[in-house]
CSV table of C-alpha atoms in Angstrom, one decimal:
chain,number,residue,atom,x,y,z
A,1,UNK,CA,-19.2,-30.4,-1.0
A,2,UNK,CA,-19.5,-26.6,-1.7
A,3,UNK,CA,-16.9,-24.2,-0.5
A,4,UNK,CA,-17.7,-20.7,0.6
A,5,UNK,CA,-16.1,-18.1,-1.5
A,6,UNK,CA,-15.2,-15.0,0.5
A,7,UNK,CA,-17.1,-11.9,-0.6
A,8,UNK,CA,-14.4,-9.3,-1.5
A,9,UNK,CA,-16.8,-6.4,-0.6
A,10,UNK,CA,-17.3,-7.8,2.9
A,11,UNK,CA,-13.6,-8.4,3.3
A,12,UNK,CA,-12.9,-4.9,2.2
A,13,UNK,CA,-15.5,-3.4,4.5
A,14,UNK,CA,-14.2,-5.5,7.4
A,15,UNK,CA,-10.6,-4.3,6.8
A,16,UNK,CA,-11.7,-0.6,6.7
A,17,UNK,CA,-13.8,-1.1,9.9
A,18,UNK,CA,-10.8,-2.8,11.6
A,19,UNK,CA,-8.4,0.1,10.6
A,20,UNK,CA,-10.9,2.7,11.7
A,21,UNK,CA,-11.3,1.2,15.1
A,22,UNK,CA,-7.5,1.3,15.9
A,23,UNK,CA,-6.4,3.7,18.6
A,24,UNK,CA,-5.4,7.1,17.2
A,25,UNK,CA,-7.0,6.7,13.8
A,26,UNK,CA,-9.1,9.7,13.1
A,27,UNK,CA,-10.1,9.1,9.5
A,28,UNK,CA,-9.9,6.5,6.6
A,29,UNK,CA,-10.5,7.3,3.0
A,30,UNK,CA,-10.6,5.1,0.0
A,31,UNK,CA,-9.9,7.0,-3.3
A,32,UNK,CA,-10.4,5.9,-6.9
A,33,UNK,CA,-6.9,5.7,-8.3
A,34,UNK,CA,-7.9,6.9,-11.7
A,35,UNK,CA,-10.4,9.7,-11.0
A,36,UNK,CA,-9.4,10.8,-7.5
A,37,UNK,CA,-13.0,10.5,-6.2
A,38,UNK,CA,-13.8,9.3,-2.8
A,39,UNK,CA,-15.2,5.7,-2.8
A,40,UNK,CA,-15.6,5.3,1.0
A,41,UNK,CA,-14.6,7.4,4.0
A,42,UNK,CA,-15.0,7.4,7.7
A,43,UNK,CA,-14.0,9.6,10.6
A,44,UNK,CA,-13.2,13.3,10.4
A,45,UNK,CA,-10.3,15.4,9.3
A,46,UNK,CA,-10.2,19.2,8.8
A,47,UNK,CA,-7.7,20.8,6.4
A,48,UNK,CA,-6.4,24.3,7.1
A,49,UNK,CA,-8.2,25.5,4.0
A,50,UNK,CA,-11.5,24.2,5.4
A,51,UNK,CA,-10.8,25.8,8.8
A,52,UNK,CA,-10.2,29.2,7.1
A,53,UNK,CA,-13.3,28.9,5.0
A,54,UNK,CA,-15.3,27.9,8.1
A,55,UNK,CA,-14.0,30.9,10.0
A,56,UNK,CA,-14.9,33.3,7.1
A,57,UNK,CA,-18.3,31.8,6.8
A,58,UNK,CA,-18.9,32.0,10.6
A,59,UNK,CA,-17.8,35.7,10.7
A,60,UNK,CA,-20.1,36.5,7.7
A,61,UNK,CA,-23.0,34.4,9.0
A,62,UNK,CA,-23.4,34.9,12.8
A,63,UNK,CA,-26.7,33.0,12.9
A,64,UNK,CA,-24.8,29.8,12.0
A,65,UNK,CA,-21.3,29.9,13.5
A,66,UNK,CA,-18.7,27.2,12.9
A,67,UNK,CA,-18.3,24.9,15.8
A,68,UNK,CA,-15.3,23.1,17.2
A,69,UNK,CA,-15.1,19.3,16.8
A,70,UNK,CA,-13.6,16.9,19.3
A,71,UNK,CA,-10.1,17.7,18.0
A,72,UNK,CA,-10.3,21.4,18.8
A,73,UNK,CA,-10.6,22.1,15.1
A,74,UNK,CA,-13.5,23.9,13.4
A,75,UNK,CA,-16.0,21.4,12.0
A,76,UNK,CA,-17.2,22.2,8.6
A,77,UNK,CA,-18.8,19.4,6.5
A,78,UNK,CA,-18.2,15.9,5.0
A,79,UNK,CA,-16.5,17.7,2.1
A,80,UNK,CA,-13.4,18.0,4.3
A,81,UNK,CA,-12.5,14.3,3.6
A,82,UNK,CA,-13.2,15.0,-0.1
A,83,UNK,CA,-10.6,17.8,0.1
A,84,UNK,CA,-8.1,15.6,1.9
A,85,UNK,CA,-8.7,13.0,-0.8
A,86,UNK,CA,-8.0,15.5,-3.6
A,87,UNK,CA,-4.8,16.6,-1.9
A,88,UNK,CA,-3.6,13.1,-1.3
A,89,UNK,CA,-4.5,12.0,-4.9
A,90,UNK,CA,-2.3,14.9,-6.3
A,91,UNK,CA,0.5,13.9,-3.9
A,92,UNK,CA,0.4,10.3,-5.0
A,93,UNK,CA,0.3,11.2,-8.7
A,94,UNK,CA,3.3,13.5,-8.2
A,95,UNK,CA,5.2,10.8,-6.3
A,96,UNK,CA,4.4,8.3,-9.0
A,97,UNK,CA,5.8,10.6,-11.6
A,98,UNK,CA,9.0,11.0,-9.5
A,99,UNK,CA,9.4,7.3,-9.1
A,100,UNK,CA,8.8,6.8,-12.8
A,101,UNK,CA,11.5,9.3,-13.7
A,102,UNK,CA,13.9,7.5,-11.3
A,103,UNK,CA,13.1,4.0,-12.5
A,104,UNK,CA,10.4,3.3,-15.0
A,105,UNK,CA,10.1,-0.3,-13.9
A,106,UNK,CA,9.5,0.6,-10.2
A,107,UNK,CA,6.3,1.5,-8.4
A,108,UNK,CA,5.0,2.9,-5.1
A,109,UNK,CA,4.0,0.4,-2.5
A,110,UNK,CA,3.5,2.6,0.6
A,111,UNK,CA,3.9,6.3,1.6
A,112,UNK,CA,4.1,7.5,5.2
A,113,UNK,CA,3.8,11.2,5.8
A,114,UNK,CA,4.3,12.4,9.3
A,115,UNK,CA,3.7,16.0,10.5
A,116,UNK,CA,3.6,17.5,14.0
A,117,UNK,CA,-0.1,16.7,14.3
A,118,UNK,CA,-0.8,13.6,12.1
A,119,UNK,CA,0.6,10.7,10.3
A,120,UNK,CA,-0.9,9.7,6.9
A,121,UNK,CA,-0.3,6.2,5.8
A,122,UNK,CA,-1.1,6.0,2.1
A,123,UNK,CA,-1.3,2.7,0.2
A,124,UNK,CA,-1.7,3.2,-3.5
A,125,UNK,CA,-3.0,0.3,-5.7
A,126,UNK,CA,-3.9,-0.2,-9.3
A,127,UNK,CA,-7.6,0.7,-8.6
A,128,UNK,CA,-7.6,2.4,-5.2
A,129,UNK,CA,-5.6,4.5,-2.8
A,130,UNK,CA,-6.1,3.8,0.9
A,131,UNK,CA,-5.4,6.6,3.3
A,132,UNK,CA,-5.4,6.2,7.1
A,133,UNK,CA,-4.9,9.3,9.2
A,134,UNK,CA,-3.5,8.8,12.7
A,135,UNK,CA,-3.4,11.5,15.3
A,136,UNK,CA,0.0,11.9,16.8
A,137,UNK,CA,-0.2,11.6,20.6
A,138,UNK,CA,1.8,14.1,22.6
A,139,UNK,CA,4.8,12.4,24.2
């Protein structure tokens, strides 16, 4: 009798799809832990640097102005998630150094970063860093 071995890639993709479909989730990013490059991403997120660049481009190029996305932010390009990934990767690496200085035998399991607009849930792993961006609903 043969047993089915679960395909890790399908399981991974299913987990990302499930997280992306949750209410309030605006973006998910999977980052290579070593290089900081984006492996997979979904959704949209615009950093303030991207908004400033889009405004500058729009004012310089009136034929192709920046447009607002569904969040009332200027929509630029898919590189916005790349920029978010780079920022988060630097944050995780700095936090790993902090933890290492405090206790060299300890490691990060989960980071939650909440701002007025969003909450980032960051799950670092040996190979990957999973980032889920939640929009904070007005209460």
